[in-house]
């Protein structure tokens, strides 16, 4: 992945190296649910399927998980993330919610997904638990 000097796909305005890259490489852990949310969006954009697997709560991973995520990430081009709202999910919380709109292009069409994602800590690390589509 040679995008280190480019802007991070999560839309923070920072270079990828200074933003989500340390989470993807495992050098740093997301401290908040929002950081995890952003790093997962950029993982979708960069098709980092292992990271998406690792940061999904173990109760929510099934056998087909990697295959499904790979298929979904390959069909869509993720273009922009907009965080609308968050509840808890701070460094000392155990649960958190992040409401967002993910913009993507699929089969030549601009699409968006509006979701409220739930995050939980598991063994001290933030994990994506599930989401409600708005
Ligand atoms: Zn980022």
PDB file of C-alpha atoms in Angstrom, residues 92 103 105:
ATOM      1  CA  UNK A  92     -12.987   4.927  29.567  1.00  0.00           C
ATOM      2  CA  UNK A 103     -20.529   7.429   0.703  1.00  0.00           C
ATOM      3  CA  UNK A 105     -19.696   4.281  -5.627  1.00  0.00           C
TER       4      UNK A 105
END
